[in-house]
Amino acid sequence: QVQLVESGGGLVQAGGSLRLSCTASGSIFSIYSMAWHRQAPGEQRELVAVITSGGSTNYAHSVKGRFTISRDNTKNTVYLQMNSLEPEDTAVYYCNAVAAPTYWASPDVYWGQGTQVTVSS
């Protein structure tokens, strides 16, 4: 199966920057879209940004212009560059991928374990 491991979270002051990484490993035939979601305490998980295998991107309105999603297909890795961070960005950030582990398997959705991002005011 496919495993996703995130890294790069931490504590940062408002206005600062962080870069999250998420690497897929395991049995991977093909990775289609990759995305970042986040979940703040007491809130539902929300989509932050998504990138297709061809590089098309889409962002939540709240992060547009501040966050940039990118991917390195040679490394099965997706990144989230977060600039001008605000306290409202505080959440656990989760990576996910739509991937097929073998050529005969249907694509499925895989999730990482999450990484905490805390923005202090």
PDB file of C-alpha atoms in Angstrom:
ATOM      1  CA  GLN A   1       0.000   0.000   0.000  1.00  0.00           C
ATOM      2  CA  VAL A   2       0.900   3.685  -0.009  1.00  0.00           C
ATOM      3  CA  GLN A   3       2.275   5.458   3.056  1.00  0.00           C
ATOM      4  CA  LEU A   4       2.459   9.230   3.432  1.00  0.00           C
ATOM      5  CA  VAL A   5       4.781  10.955   5.896  1.00  0.00           C
ATOM      6  CA  GLU A   6       4.599  14.690   6.576  1.00  0.00           C
ATOM      7  CA  SER A   7       7.299  16.894   8.036  1.00  0.00           C
ATOM      8  CA  GLY A   8       8.061  20.571   8.542  1.00  0.00           C
ATOM      9  CA  GLY A   9       5.453  21.648  11.047  1.00  0.00           C
ATOM     10  CA  GLY A  10       6.277  23.690  14.113  1.00  0.00           C
ATOM     11  CA  LEU A  11       5.784  26.927  16.007  1.00  0.00           C
ATOM     12  CA  VAL A  12       6.169  30.242  14.191  1.00  0.00           C
ATOM     13  CA  GLN A  13       5.255  33.846  14.884  1.00  0.00           C
ATOM     14  CA  ALA A  14       2.582  35.608  12.881  1.00  0.00           C
ATOM     15  CA  GLY A  15       4.005  36.848   9.611  1.00  0.00           C
ATOM     16  CA  GLY A  16       6.515  34.046   9.455  1.00  0.00           C
ATOM     17  CA  SER A  17       6.896  31.141   7.046  1.00  0.00           C
ATOM     18  CA  LEU A  18       6.989  27.366   7.133  1.00  0.00           C
ATOM     19  CA  ARG A  19       7.457  24.713   4.471  1.00  0.00           C
ATOM     20  CA  LEU A  20       5.689  21.396   4.815  1.00  0.00           C
ATOM     21  CA  SER A  21       6.761  18.265   2.970  1.00  0.00           C
ATOM     22  CA  CYS A  22       4.952  15.001   2.387  1.00  0.00           C
ATOM     23  CA  THR A  23       6.587  11.966   0.812  1.00  0.00           C
ATOM     24  CA  ALA A  24       4.759   8.921  -0.472  1.00  0.00           C
ATOM     25  CA  SER A  25       6.372   5.496  -0.234  1.00  0.00           C
ATOM     26  CA  GLY A  26       5.471   1.841  -0.490  1.00  0.00           C
ATOM     27  CA  SER A  27       3.817   0.143  -3.401  1.00  0.00           C
ATOM     28  CA  ILE A  28       3.137   2.958  -5.856  1.00  0.00           C
ATOM     29  CA  PHE A  29       2.132   2.537  -9.465  1.00  0.00           C
ATOM     30  CA  SER A  30       0.867   6.063  -9.998  1.00  0.00           C
ATOM     31  CA  ILE A  31       0.012   9.127  -7.943  1.00  0.00           C
ATOM     32  CA  TYR A  32      -2.714  11.358  -9.299  1.00  0.00           C
ATOM     33  CA  SER A  33      -3.635  14.386  -7.229  1.00  0.00           C
ATOM     34  CA  MET A  34      -1.940  15.336  -3.986  1.00  0.00           C
ATOM     35  CA  ALA A  35      -3.334  17.777  -1.500  1.00  0.00           C
ATOM     36  CA  TRP A  36      -3.004  19.422   1.879  1.00  0.00           C
ATOM     37  CA  HIS A  37      -5.871  19.634   4.333  1.00  0.00           C
ATOM     38  CA  ARG A  38      -5.976  21.088   7.817  1.00  0.00           C
ATOM     39  CA  GLN A  39      -8.050  20.676  10.925  1.00  0.00           C
ATOM     40  CA  ALA A  40      -8.173  23.176  13.763  1.00  0.00           C
ATOM     41  CA  PRO A  41      -9.469  22.188  17.218  1.00  0.00           C
ATOM     42  CA  GLY A  42     -13.240  21.885  17.188  1.00  0.00           C
ATOM     43  CA  GLU A  43     -13.396  22.430  13.442  1.00  0.00           C
ATOM     44  CA  GLN A  44     -13.965  20.181  10.466  1.00  0.00           C
ATOM     45  CA  ARG A  45     -11.086  19.199   8.245  1.00  0.00           C
ATOM     46  CA  GLU A  46     -10.821  21.542   5.283  1.00  0.00           C
ATOM     47  CA  LEU A  47      -9.000  21.471   1.971  1.00  0.00           C
ATOM     48  CA  VAL A  48      -6.110  23.926   1.815  1.00  0.00           C
ATOM     49  CA  ALA A  49      -4.559  23.249  -1.586  1.00  0.00           C
ATOM     50  CA  VAL A  50      -4.505  20.561  -4.251  1.00  0.00           C
ATOM     51  CA  ILE A  51      -2.188  19.802  -7.169  1.00  0.00           C
ATOM     52  CA  THR A  52      -2.783  17.380 -10.012  1.00  0.00           C
ATOM     53  CA  SER A  53      -0.200  15.127 -11.615  1.00  0.00           C
ATOM     54  CA  GLY A  54       0.020  17.679 -14.404  1.00  0.00           C
ATOM     55  CA  GLY A  55       0.723  20.533 -12.033  1.00  0.00           C
ATOM     56  CA  SER A  56      -2.645  22.297 -11.970  1.00  0.00           C
ATOM     57  CA  THR A  57      -3.358  23.846  -8.588  1.00  0.00           C
ATOM     58  CA  ASN A  58      -6.288  25.093  -6.586  1.00  0.00           C
ATOM     59  CA  TYR A  59      -6.397  26.851  -3.235  1.00  0.00           C
ATOM     60  CA  ALA A  60      -8.812  27.643  -0.459  1.00  0.00           C
ATOM     61  CA  HIS A  61      -9.788  31.293  -0.567  1.00  0.00           C
ATOM     62  CA  SER A  62      -8.303  31.879   2.885  1.00  0.00           C
ATOM     63  CA  VAL A  63      -4.771  30.933   1.800  1.00  0.00           C
ATOM     64  CA  LYS A  64      -4.696  32.131  -1.795  1.00  0.00           C
ATOM     65  CA  GLY A  65      -1.719  34.413  -2.357  1.00  0.00           C
ATOM     66  CA  ARG A  66       0.021  33.237   0.822  1.00  0.00           C
ATOM     67  CA  PHE A  67       0.456  29.489   0.338  1.00  0.00           C
ATOM     68  CA  THR A  68       1.991  27.663  -2.608  1.00  0.00           C
ATOM     69  CA  ILE A  69       1.627  23.958  -3.307  1.00  0.00           C
ATOM     70  CA  SER A  70       4.156  22.157  -5.493  1.00  0.00           C
ATOM     71  CA  ARG A  71       5.275  18.615  -6.141  1.00  0.00           C
ATOM     72  CA  ASP A  72       8.317  16.682  -7.254  1.00  0.00           C
ATOM     73  CA  ASN A  73       7.070  13.626  -9.121  1.00  0.00           C
ATOM     74  CA  THR A  74      10.540  12.090  -9.179  1.00  0.00           C
ATOM     75  CA  LYS A  75      10.504  12.025  -5.375  1.00  0.00           C
ATOM     76  CA  ASN A  76       6.767  11.353  -4.889  1.00  0.00           C
ATOM     77  CA  THR A  77       6.766  14.445  -2.700  1.00  0.00           C
ATOM     78  CA  VAL A  78       4.376  17.364  -2.318  1.00  0.00           C
ATOM     79  CA  TYR A  79       5.265  20.635  -0.617  1.00  0.00           C
ATOM     80  CA  LEU A  80       3.301  23.445   0.940  1.00  0.00           C
ATOM     81  CA  GLN A  81       5.131  26.755   1.257  1.00  0.00           C
ATOM     82  CA  MET A  82       3.270  28.883   3.777  1.00  0.00           C
ATOM     83  CA  ASN A  83       4.082  32.585   3.972  1.00  0.00           C
ATOM     84  CA  SER A  84       2.550  35.452   5.925  1.00  0.00           C
ATOM     85  CA  LEU A  85       1.193  32.991   8.455  1.00  0.00           C
ATOM     86  CA  GLU A  86      -1.664  34.072  10.686  1.00  0.00           C
ATOM     87  CA  PRO A  87      -2.867  32.676  14.023  1.00  0.00           C
ATOM     88  CA  GLU A  88      -5.937  31.431  12.153  1.00  0.00           C
ATOM     89  CA  ASP A  89      -3.663  29.063  10.213  1.00  0.00           C
ATOM     90  CA  THR A  90      -3.000  27.100  13.405  1.00  0.00           C
ATOM     91  CA  ALA A  91      -4.083  23.515  12.797  1.00  0.00           C
ATOM     92  CA  VAL A  92      -2.920  19.984  12.170  1.00  0.00           C
ATOM     93  CA  TYR A  93      -1.999  19.775   8.503  1.00  0.00           C
ATOM     94  CA  TYR A  94      -2.640  16.516   6.679  1.00  0.00           C
ATOM     95  CA  CYS A  95      -1.302  15.381   3.354  1.00  0.00           C
ATOM     96  CA  ASN A  96      -3.337  13.144   1.111  1.00  0.00           C
ATOM     97  CA  ALA A  97      -2.858  11.493  -2.225  1.00  0.00           C
ATOM     98  CA  VAL A  98      -5.047   9.771  -4.750  1.00  0.00           C
ATOM     99  CA  ALA A  99      -2.887   6.880  -5.866  1.00  0.00           C
ATOM    100  CA  ALA A 100      -2.926   3.404  -7.351  1.00  0.00           C
ATOM    101  CA  PRO A 101      -0.576   0.895  -5.681  1.00  0.00           C
ATOM    102  CA  THR A 102      -0.504  -1.379  -8.737  1.00  0.00           C
ATOM    103  CA  TYR A 103      -1.486  -0.991 -12.372  1.00  0.00           C
ATOM    104  CA  TRP A 104      -4.544  -3.211 -11.917  1.00  0.00           C
ATOM    105  CA  ALA A 105      -5.782  -1.529  -8.725  1.00  0.00           C
ATOM    106  CA  SER A 106      -8.314   1.260  -8.711  1.00  0.00           C
ATOM    107  CA  PRO A 107      -7.048   4.548  -7.269  1.00  0.00           C
ATOM    108  CA  ASP A 108      -7.694   5.112  -3.594  1.00  0.00           C
ATOM    109  CA  VAL A 109      -7.219   7.980  -1.149  1.00  0.00           C
ATOM    110  CA  TYR A 110      -4.347   7.799   1.315  1.00  0.00           C
ATOM    111  CA  TRP A 111      -3.660  10.069   4.292  1.00  0.00           C
ATOM    112  CA  GLY A 112      -0.624  11.017   6.308  1.00  0.00           C
ATOM    113  CA  GLN A 113      -0.575  11.185  10.096  1.00  0.00           C
ATOM    114  CA  GLY A 114      -0.574  14.976  10.223  1.00  0.00           C
ATOM    115  CA  THR A 115       1.859  17.639  11.371  1.00  0.00           C
ATOM    116  CA  GLN A 116       1.081  20.440  13.822  1.00  0.00           C
ATOM    117  CA  VAL A 117       1.431  24.054  12.739  1.00  0.00           C
ATOM    118  CA  THR A 118       1.073  26.674  15.448  1.00  0.00           C
ATOM    119  CA  VAL A 119       1.163  30.383  14.672  1.00  0.00           C
ATOM    120  CA  SER A 120       1.554  32.709  17.649  1.00  0.00           C
ATOM    121  CA  SER A 121       0.289  36.271  17.636  1.00  0.00           C
TER     122      SER A 121
END
